[in-house]
CSV table of C-alpha atoms and ligand atoms in Angstrom, one decimal:
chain,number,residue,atom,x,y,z
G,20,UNK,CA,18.3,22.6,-6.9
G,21,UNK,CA,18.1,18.9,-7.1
G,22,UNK,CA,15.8,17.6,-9.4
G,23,UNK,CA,14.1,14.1,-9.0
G,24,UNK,CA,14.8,11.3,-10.8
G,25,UNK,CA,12.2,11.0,-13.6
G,26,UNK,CA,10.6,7.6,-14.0
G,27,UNK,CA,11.3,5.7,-17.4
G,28,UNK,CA,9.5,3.0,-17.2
G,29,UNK,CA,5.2,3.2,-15.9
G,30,UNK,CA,2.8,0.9,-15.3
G,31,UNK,CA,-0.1,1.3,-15.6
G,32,UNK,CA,-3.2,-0.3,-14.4
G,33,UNK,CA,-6.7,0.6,-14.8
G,34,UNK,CA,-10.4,-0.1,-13.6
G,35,UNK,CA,-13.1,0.8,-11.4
G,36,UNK,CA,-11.9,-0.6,-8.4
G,37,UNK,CA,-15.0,-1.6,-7.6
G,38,UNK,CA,-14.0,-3.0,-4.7
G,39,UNK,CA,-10.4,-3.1,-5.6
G,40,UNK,CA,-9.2,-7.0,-5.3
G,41,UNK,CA,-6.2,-8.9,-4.3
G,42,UNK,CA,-5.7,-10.4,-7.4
G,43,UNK,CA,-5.9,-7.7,-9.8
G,44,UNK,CA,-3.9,-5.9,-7.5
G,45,UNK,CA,-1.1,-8.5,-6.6
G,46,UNK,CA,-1.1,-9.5,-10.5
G,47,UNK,CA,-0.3,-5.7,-11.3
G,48,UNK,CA,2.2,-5.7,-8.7
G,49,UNK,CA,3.6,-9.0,-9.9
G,50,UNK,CA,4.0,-7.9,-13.6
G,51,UNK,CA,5.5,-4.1,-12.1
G,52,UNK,CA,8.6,-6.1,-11.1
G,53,UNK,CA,8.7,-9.2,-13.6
G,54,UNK,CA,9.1,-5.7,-15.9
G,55,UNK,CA,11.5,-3.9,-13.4
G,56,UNK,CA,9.2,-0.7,-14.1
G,57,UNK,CA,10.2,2.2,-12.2
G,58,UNK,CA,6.9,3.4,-11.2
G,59,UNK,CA,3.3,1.3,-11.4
G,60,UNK,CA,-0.1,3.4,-11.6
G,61,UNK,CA,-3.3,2.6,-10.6
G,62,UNK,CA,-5.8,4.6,-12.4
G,63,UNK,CA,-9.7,4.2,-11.0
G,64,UNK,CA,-11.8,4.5,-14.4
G,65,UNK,CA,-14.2,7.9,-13.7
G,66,UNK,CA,-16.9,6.3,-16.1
G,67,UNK,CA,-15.6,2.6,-18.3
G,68,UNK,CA,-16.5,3.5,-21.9
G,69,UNK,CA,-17.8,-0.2,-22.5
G,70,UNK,CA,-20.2,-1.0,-19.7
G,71,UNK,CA,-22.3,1.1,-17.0
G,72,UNK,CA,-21.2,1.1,-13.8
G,73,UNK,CA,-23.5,-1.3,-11.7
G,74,UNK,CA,-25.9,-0.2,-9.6
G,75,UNK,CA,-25.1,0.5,-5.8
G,76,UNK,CA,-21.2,1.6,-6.9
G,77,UNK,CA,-19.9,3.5,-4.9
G,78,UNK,CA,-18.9,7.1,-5.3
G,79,UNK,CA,-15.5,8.2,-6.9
G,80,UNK,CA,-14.1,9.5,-3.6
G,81,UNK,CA,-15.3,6.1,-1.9
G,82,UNK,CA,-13.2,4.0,-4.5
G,83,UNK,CA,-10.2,6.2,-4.7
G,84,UNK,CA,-10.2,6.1,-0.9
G,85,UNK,CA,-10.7,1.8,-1.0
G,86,UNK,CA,-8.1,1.9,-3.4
G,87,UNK,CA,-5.7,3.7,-0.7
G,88,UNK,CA,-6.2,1.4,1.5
G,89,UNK,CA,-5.6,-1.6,-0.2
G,90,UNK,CA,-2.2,-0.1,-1.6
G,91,UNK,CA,-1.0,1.6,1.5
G,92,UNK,CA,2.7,0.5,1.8
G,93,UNK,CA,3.1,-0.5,-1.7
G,94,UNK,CA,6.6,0.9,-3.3
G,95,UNK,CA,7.1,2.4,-6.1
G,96,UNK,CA,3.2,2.9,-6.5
G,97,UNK,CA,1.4,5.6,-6.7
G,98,UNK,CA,-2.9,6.3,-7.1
G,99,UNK,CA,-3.7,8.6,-10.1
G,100,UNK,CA,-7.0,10.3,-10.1
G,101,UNK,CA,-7.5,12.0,-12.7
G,102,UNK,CA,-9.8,9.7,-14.7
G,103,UNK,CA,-12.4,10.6,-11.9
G,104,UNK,CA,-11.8,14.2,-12.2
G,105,UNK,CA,-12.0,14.3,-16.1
G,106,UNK,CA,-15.3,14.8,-17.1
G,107,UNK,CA,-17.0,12.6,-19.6
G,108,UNK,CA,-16.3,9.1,-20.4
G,109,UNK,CA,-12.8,7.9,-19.4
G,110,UNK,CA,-10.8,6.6,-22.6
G,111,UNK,CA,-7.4,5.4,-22.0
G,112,UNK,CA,-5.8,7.2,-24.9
G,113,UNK,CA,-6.7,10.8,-23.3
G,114,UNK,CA,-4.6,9.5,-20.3
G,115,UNK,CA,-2.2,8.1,-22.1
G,116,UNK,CA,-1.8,11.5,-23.7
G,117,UNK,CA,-1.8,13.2,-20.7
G,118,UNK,CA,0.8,10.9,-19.1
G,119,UNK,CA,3.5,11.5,-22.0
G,120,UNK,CA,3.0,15.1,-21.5
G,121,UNK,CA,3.7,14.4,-17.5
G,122,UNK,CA,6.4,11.9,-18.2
G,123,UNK,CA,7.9,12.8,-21.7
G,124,UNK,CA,10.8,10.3,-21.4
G,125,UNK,CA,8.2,7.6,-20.2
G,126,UNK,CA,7.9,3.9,-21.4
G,127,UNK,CA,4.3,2.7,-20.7
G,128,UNK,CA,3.3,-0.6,-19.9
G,129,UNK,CA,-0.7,-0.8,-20.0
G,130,UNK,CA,-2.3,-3.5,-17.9
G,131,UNK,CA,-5.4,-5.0,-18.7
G,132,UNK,CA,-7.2,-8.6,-17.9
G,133,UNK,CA,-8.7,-10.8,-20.7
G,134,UNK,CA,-11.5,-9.1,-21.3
G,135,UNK,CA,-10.8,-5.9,-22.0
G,136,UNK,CA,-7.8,-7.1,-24.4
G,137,UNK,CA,-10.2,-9.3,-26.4
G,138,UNK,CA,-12.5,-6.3,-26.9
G,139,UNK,CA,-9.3,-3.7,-27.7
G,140,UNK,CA,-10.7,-2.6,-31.1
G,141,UNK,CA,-13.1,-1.2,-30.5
G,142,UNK,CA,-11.5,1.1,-27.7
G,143,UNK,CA,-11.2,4.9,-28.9
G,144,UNK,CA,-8.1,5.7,-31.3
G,145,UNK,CA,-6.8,1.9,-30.6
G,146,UNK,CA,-4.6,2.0,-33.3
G,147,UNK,CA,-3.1,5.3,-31.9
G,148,UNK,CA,-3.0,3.6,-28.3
G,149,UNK,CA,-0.5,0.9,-29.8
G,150,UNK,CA,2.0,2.9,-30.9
G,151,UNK,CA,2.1,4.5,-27.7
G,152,UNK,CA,2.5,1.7,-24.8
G,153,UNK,CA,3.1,-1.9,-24.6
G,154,UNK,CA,0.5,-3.7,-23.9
G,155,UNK,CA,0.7,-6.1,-20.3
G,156,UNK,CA,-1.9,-8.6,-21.1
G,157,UNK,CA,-3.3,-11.1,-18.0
G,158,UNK,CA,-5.2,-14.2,-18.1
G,159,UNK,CA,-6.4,-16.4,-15.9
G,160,UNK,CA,-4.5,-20.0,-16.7
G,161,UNK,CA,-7.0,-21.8,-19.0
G,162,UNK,CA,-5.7,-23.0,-22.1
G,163,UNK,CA,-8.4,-21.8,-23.7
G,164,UNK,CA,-7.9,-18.6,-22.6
G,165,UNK,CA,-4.2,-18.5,-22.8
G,166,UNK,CA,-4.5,-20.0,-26.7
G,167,UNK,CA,-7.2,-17.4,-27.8
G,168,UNK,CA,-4.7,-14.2,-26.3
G,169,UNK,CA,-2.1,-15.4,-27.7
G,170,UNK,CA,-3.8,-16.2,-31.4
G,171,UNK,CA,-5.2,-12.3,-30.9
G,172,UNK,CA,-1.4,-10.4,-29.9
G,173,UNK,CA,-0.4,-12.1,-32.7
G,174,UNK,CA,-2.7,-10.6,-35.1
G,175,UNK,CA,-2.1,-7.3,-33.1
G,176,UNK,CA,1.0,-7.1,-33.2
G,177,UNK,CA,0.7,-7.7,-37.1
G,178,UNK,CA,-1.4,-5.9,-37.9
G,179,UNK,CA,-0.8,-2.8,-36.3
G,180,UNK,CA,3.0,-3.6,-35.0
G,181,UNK,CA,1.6,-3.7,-31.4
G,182,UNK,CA,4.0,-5.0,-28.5
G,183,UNK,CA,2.2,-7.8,-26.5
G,184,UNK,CA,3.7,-9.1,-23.4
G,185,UNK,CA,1.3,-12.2,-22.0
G,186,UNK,CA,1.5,-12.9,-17.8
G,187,UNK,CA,-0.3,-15.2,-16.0
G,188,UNK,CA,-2.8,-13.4,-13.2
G,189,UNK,CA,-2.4,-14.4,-9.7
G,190,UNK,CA,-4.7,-16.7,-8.8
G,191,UNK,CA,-7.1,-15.6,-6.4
G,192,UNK,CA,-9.6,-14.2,-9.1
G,193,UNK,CA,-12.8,-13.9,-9.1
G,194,UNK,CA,-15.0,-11.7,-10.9
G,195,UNK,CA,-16.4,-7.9,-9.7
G,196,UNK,CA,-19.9,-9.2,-9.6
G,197,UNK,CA,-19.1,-12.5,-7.4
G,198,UNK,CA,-16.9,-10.7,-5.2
G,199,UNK,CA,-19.5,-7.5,-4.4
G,200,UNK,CA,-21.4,-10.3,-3.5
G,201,UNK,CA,-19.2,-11.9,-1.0
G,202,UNK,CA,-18.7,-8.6,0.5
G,203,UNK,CA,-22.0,-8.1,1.1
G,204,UNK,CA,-22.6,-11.5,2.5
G,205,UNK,CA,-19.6,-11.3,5.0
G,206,UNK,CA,-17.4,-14.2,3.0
G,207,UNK,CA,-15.3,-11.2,1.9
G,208,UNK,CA,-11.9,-13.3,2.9
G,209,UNK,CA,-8.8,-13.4,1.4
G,210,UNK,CA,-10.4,-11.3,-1.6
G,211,UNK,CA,-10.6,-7.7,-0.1
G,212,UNK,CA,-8.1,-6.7,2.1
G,213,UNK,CA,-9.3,-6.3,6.0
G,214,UNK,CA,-8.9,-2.3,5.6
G,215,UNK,CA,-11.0,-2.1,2.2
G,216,UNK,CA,-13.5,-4.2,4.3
G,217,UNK,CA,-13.7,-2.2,6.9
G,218,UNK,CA,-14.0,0.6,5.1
G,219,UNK,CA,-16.9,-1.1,3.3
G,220,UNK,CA,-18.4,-1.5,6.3
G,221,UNK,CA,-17.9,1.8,8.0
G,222,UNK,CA,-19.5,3.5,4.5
G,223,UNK,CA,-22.3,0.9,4.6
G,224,UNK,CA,-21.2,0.3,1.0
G,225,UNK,CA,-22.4,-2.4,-1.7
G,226,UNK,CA,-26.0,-2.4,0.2
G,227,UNK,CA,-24.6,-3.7,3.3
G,228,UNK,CA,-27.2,-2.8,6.2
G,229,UNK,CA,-25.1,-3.3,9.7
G,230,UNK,CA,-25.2,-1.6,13.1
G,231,UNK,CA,-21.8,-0.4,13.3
G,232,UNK,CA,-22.5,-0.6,17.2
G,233,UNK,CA,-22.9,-4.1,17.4
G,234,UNK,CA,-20.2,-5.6,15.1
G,235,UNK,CA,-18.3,-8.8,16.0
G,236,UNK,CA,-14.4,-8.6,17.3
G,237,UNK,CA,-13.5,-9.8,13.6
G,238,UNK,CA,-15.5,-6.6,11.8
G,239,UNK,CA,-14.0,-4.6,14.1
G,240,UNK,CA,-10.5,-5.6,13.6
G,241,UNK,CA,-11.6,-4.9,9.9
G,242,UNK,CA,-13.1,-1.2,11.0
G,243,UNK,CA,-10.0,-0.5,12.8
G,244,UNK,CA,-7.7,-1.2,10.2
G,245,UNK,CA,-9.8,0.6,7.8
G,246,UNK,CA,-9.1,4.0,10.0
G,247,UNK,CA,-4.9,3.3,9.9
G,248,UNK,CA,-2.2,3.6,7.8
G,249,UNK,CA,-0.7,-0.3,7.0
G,250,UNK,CA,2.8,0.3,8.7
G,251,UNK,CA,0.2,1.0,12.3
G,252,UNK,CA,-1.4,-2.4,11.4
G,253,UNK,CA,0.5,-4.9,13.3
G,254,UNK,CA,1.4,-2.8,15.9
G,255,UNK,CA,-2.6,-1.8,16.6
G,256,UNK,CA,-2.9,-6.6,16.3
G,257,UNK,CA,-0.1,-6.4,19.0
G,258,UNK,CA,-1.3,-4.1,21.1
G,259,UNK,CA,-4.7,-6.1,20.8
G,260,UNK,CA,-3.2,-9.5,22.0
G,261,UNK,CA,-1.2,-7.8,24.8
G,262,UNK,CA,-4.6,-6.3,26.3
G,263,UNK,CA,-6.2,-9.4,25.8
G,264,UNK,CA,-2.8,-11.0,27.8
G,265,UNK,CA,-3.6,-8.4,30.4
G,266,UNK,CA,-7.1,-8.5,31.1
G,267,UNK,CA,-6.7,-12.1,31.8
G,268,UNK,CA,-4.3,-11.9,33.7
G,269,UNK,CA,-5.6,-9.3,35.7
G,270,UNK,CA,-9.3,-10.4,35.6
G,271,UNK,CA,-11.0,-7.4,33.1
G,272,UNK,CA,-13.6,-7.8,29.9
G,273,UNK,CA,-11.2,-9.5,27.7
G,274,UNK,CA,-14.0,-7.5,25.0
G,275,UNK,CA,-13.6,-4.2,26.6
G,276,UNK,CA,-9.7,-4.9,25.9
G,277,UNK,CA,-10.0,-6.1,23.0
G,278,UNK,CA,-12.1,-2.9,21.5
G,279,UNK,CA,-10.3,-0.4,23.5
G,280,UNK,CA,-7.1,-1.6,21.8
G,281,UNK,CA,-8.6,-2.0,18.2
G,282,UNK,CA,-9.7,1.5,18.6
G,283,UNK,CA,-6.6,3.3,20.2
G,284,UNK,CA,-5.0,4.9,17.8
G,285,UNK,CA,-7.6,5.0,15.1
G,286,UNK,CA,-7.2,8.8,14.4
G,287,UNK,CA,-3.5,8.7,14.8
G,288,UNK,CA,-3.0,9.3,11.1
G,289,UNK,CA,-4.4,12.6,10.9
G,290,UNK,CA,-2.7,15.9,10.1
G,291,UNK,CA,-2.7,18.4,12.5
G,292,UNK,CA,-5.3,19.9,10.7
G,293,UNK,CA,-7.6,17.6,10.7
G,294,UNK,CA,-7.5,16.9,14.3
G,295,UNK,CA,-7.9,20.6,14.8
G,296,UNK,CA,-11.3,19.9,13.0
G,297,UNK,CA,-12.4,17.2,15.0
G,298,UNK,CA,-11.8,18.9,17.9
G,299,UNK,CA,-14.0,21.5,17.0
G,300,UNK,CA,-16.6,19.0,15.9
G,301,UNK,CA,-16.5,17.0,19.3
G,302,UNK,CA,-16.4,20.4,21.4
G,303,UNK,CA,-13.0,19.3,22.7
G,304,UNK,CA,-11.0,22.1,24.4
G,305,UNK,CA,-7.1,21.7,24.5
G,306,UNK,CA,-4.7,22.5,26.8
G,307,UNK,CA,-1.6,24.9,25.9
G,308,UNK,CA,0.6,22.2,25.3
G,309,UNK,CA,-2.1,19.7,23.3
G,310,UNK,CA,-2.8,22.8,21.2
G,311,UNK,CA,0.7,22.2,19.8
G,312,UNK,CA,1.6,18.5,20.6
G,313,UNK,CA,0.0,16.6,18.1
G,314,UNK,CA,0.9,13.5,19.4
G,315,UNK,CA,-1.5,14.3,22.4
G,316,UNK,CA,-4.0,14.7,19.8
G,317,UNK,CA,-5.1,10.9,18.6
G,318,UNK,CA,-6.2,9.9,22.4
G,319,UNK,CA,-9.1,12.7,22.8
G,320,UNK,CA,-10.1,12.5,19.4
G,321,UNK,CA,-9.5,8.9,19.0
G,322,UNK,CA,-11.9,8.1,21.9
G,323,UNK,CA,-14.8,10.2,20.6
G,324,UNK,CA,-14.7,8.8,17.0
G,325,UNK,CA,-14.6,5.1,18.5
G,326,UNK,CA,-17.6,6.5,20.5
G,327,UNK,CA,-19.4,7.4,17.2
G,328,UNK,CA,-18.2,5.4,15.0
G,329,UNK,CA,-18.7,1.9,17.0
G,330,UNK,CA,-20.6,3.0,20.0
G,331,UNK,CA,-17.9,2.0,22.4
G,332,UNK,CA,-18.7,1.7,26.6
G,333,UNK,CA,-17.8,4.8,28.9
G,334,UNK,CA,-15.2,2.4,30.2
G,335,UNK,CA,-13.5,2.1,26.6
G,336,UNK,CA,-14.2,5.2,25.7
G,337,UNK,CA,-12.1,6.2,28.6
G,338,UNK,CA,-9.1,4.3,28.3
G,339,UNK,CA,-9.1,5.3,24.5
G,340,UNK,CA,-9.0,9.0,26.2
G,341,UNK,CA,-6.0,8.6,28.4
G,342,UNK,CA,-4.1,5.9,26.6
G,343,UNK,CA,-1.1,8.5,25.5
G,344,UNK,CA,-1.0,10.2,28.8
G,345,UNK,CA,-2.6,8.4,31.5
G,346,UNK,CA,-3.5,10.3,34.4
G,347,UNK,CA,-4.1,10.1,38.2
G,348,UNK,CA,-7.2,7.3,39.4
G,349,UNK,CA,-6.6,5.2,36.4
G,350,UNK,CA,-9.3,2.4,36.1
G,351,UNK,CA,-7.7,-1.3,35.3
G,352,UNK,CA,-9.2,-1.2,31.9
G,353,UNK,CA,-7.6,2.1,31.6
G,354,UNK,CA,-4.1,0.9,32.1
G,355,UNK,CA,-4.2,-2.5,30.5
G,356,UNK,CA,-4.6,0.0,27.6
G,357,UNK,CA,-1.7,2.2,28.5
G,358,UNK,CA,0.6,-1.1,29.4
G,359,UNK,CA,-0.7,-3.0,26.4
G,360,UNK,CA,0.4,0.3,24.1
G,361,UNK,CA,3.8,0.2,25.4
G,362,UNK,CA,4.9,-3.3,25.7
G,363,UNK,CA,3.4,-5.0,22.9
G,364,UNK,CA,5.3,-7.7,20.6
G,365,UNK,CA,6.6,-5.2,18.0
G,366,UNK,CA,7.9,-2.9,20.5
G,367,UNK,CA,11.4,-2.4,20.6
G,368,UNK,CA,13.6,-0.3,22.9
G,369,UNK,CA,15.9,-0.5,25.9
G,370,UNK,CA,14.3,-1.9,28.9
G,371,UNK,CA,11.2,-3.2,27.4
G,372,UNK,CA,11.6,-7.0,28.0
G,373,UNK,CA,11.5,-6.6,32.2
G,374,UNK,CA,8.8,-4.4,31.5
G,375,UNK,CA,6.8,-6.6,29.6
G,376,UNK,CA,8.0,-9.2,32.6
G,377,UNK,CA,6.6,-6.8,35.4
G,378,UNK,CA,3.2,-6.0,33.8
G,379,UNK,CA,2.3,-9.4,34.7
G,380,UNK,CA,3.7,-9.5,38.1
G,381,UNK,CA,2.1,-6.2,39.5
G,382,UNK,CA,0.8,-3.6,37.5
G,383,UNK,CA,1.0,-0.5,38.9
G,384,UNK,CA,5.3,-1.4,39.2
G,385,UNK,CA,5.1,-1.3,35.9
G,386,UNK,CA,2.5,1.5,35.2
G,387,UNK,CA,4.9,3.4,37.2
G,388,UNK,CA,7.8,2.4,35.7
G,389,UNK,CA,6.2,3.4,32.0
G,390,UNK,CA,5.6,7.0,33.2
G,391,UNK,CA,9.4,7.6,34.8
G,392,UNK,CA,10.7,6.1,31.2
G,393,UNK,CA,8.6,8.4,29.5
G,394,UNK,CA,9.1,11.3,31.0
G,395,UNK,CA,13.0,10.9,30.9
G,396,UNK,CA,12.9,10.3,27.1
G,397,UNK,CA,10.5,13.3,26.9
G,398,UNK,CA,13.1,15.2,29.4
G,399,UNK,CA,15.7,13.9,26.7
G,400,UNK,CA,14.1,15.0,23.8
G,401,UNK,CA,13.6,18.3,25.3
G,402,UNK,CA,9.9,17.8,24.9
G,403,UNK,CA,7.5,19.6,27.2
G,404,UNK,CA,5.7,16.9,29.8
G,405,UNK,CA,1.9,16.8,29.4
G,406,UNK,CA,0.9,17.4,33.0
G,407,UNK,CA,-0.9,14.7,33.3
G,408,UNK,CA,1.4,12.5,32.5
G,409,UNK,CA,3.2,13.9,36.0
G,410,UNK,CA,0.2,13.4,38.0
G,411,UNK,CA,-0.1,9.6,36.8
G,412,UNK,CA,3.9,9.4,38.1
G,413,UNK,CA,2.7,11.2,41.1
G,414,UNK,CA,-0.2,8.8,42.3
G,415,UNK,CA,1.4,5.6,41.6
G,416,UNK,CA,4.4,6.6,43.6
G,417,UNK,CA,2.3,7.9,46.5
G,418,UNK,CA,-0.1,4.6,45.9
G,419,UNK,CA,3.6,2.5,46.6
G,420,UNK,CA,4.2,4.7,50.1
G,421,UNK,CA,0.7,3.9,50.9
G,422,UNK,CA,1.4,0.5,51.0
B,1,DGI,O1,0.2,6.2,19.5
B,1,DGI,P1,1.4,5.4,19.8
B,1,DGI,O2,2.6,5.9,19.1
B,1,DGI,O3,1.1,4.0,19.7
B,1,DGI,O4,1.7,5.6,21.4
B,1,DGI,P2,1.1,6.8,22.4
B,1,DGI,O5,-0.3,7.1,22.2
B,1,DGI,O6,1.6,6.5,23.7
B,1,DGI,O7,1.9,8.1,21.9
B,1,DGI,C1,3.2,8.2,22.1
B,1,DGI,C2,3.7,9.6,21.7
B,1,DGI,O8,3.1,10.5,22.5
B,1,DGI,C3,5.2,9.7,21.9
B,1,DGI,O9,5.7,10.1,20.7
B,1,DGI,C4,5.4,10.7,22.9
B,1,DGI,C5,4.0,11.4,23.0
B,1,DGI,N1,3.8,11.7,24.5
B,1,DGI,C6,3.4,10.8,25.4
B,1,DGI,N2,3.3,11.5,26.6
B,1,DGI,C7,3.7,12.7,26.4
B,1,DGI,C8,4.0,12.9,25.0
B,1,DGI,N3,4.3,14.1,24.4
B,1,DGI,C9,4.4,15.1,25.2
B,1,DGI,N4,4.8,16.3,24.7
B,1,DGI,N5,4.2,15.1,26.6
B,1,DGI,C10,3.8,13.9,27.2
B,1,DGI,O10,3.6,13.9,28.4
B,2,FE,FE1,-1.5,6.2,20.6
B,3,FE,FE1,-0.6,2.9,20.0
């Protein structure tokens, strides 16, 4: 049996998270390859030892799951939870412990901002800690700062033979309490990432009070990204200006486009399992072939969560519904969707430039010609063709005899 490669060399970083931030995340990132570590952890702090947690924090689940999302994509890095599951106050050296005993050939590097280096004695077995990691120390720039760090390793590293390695944090800091309160007045930019916003927003988080029914197009770009995984992102901001591209061109809501599209494929991440579950929930009954395609899946469920979640129109609703396999008496919003799914920028395959070309020069040509490419790559693949997706074929072709 092959066995995996252990790490050698950890990262790790630490805090509540609370909302995780650019800064403190780029700087850990920054320092995880100035140090060429194998493997960089972010650890959310269950309860910090020093200080209370403020009031309106969110729950552990909400912060691990902000903390997905503004990692999603990262290499090399990976979330640890176990500070959230461990009861009692979360001291570093019980983790550190419990790390060794995961990784027994492990070099760690422990992360940590100004403050909580100046304040290291009087963290639990401290002298203990030291012997065990090196200690990644960032500050902010200011000589003062810098000067006062550096006058402390010193005696550190004197004293108790500690290893001290000073970076400078990425710039975009600004503290917890300043940033919670950006977030909750909307000026949230570049210091969250979109997802963790939206997320914010979706949990009502930090004392935020809006109807997720009547958000602007820029929250819910942020609510949509919050429901995918980063590698969808820019294909869900694609598919957003082609539908916008479309519905001008052919004279639809360019809002209706532009939420239908946000919205498309915001449960396309889920396990079959889960969309089992929401199927349940939203009384959806499947067809023998969606019962084990769960590609078909997203569209149904997709378009009811957009429904609850944001309110969406019938007419958005419905091209959410039938944006995977499109069906006979399509509506224009309906296949803007469809067409803006399939020929946006960061699609790629044979054929798609005239495609892209047709969609603009009559729409059902290319509505057609998206269902016969479909079903031939299906027919490839040796994948069963959603019967719908036959009927859509069916009516545009009897739609061009018509005419
Ligand atoms: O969600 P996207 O990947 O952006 O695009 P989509 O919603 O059009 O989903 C495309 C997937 O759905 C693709 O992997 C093939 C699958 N699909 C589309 N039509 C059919 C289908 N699968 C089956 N089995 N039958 C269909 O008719
Ligand atoms: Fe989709
Ligand atoms: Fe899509």
């Amino acid at each position: 049996m092959e066995t995996k490669q252990q790490p050698k060399k950890i990262g790790i970083f630490g805090g509540t998270f609370n909302p995780p931030h650019i800064g403190h995340i780029l700087s850990a990132e920054a320092a995880a390859k100035k140090l060429d570590v194998d493997l960089l952890l972010l650890i959310p702090t269950g309860l910090p030892p020093h200080k209370e947690l403020p009031e309106q924090t969110p729950t552990a689940e909400d912060r691990l799951e902000m903390l997905r999302l503004a990692t999603d994509g990262m290499k090399n890095t990976e979330i640890l939870d176990w500070e959230l599951k461990r009861a009692g106050k979360s001291y570093t050296i019980d983790t550190v412990h419990a790390l060794q005993a995961e990784y027994p050939d492990g070099e760690f590097y422990l992360m940590m901002g100004t403050d909580m280096f100046q304040s290291l004695e009087s963290w639990r077995e401290y002298e203990a800690l030291l012997s065990l990691v090196h200690l990644v120390v960032f500050n902010r720039g200011e000589k003062e700062e810098t000067e006062r760090n550096r006058a402390y390793a010193q005696k550190l590293k004197e004293q108790y033979g500690a290893d001290i390695i000073c970076m400078r944090e990425k710039p975009t800091v600004i503290s917890s309490t300043q940033l919670r309160a950006a977030v909750k007045e909307g000026t949230w930019h570049p210091f969250v990432s979109p997802a963790v916003y939206g997320y914010i927003l979706r949990r009502q988080l930090y004392g935020i009070k809006r109807d997720l029914h009547r958000l602007s197009i820029e929250e819910l770009r942020a609510v949509a990204c919050s429901f995918l995984r980063a590698k969808r992102v820019p294909h869900v901001m694609g598919t957003e200006r082609a539908a916008i591209a479309l519905a001008e061109r052919w004279g639809a809501s360019k809002e209706d486009a532009q939420v239908a599209a946000l919205l498309h494929d915001c449960t396309k991440r889920l396990t079959m399992e889960e969309q089992l579950k929401l199927c349940e929930k939203y009384d959806i009954v499947l067809d023998d072939l969606e019962q084990k395609a769960l590609k078909l899946l997203h569209a149904l469920t997709g378009a009811e969560v957009a429904r609850e979640v944001c309110g969406v129109s019938d007419a958005v609703y419905s091209a959410i519904r039938w944006h995977t396999t499109g069906k006979a008496d399509m509506s224009l919003l309906e296949k803007i969707i469809y067409m803006a799914d399939f020929i946006e920028e960061n699609r790629d395959f044979p054929g798609v430039e005239p495609l892209r070309k047709l969609a603009f020069e009559d729409l059902d040509r290319a509505m057609l010609l998206g269902f016969e490419m479909t079903i031939e790559e299906m027919n490839e693949m040796g994948n069963p063709i959603h019967f719908r997706t036959l009927e859509a074929r069916d009516w545009l072709k009897g739609k061009r005899h018509e005419c």
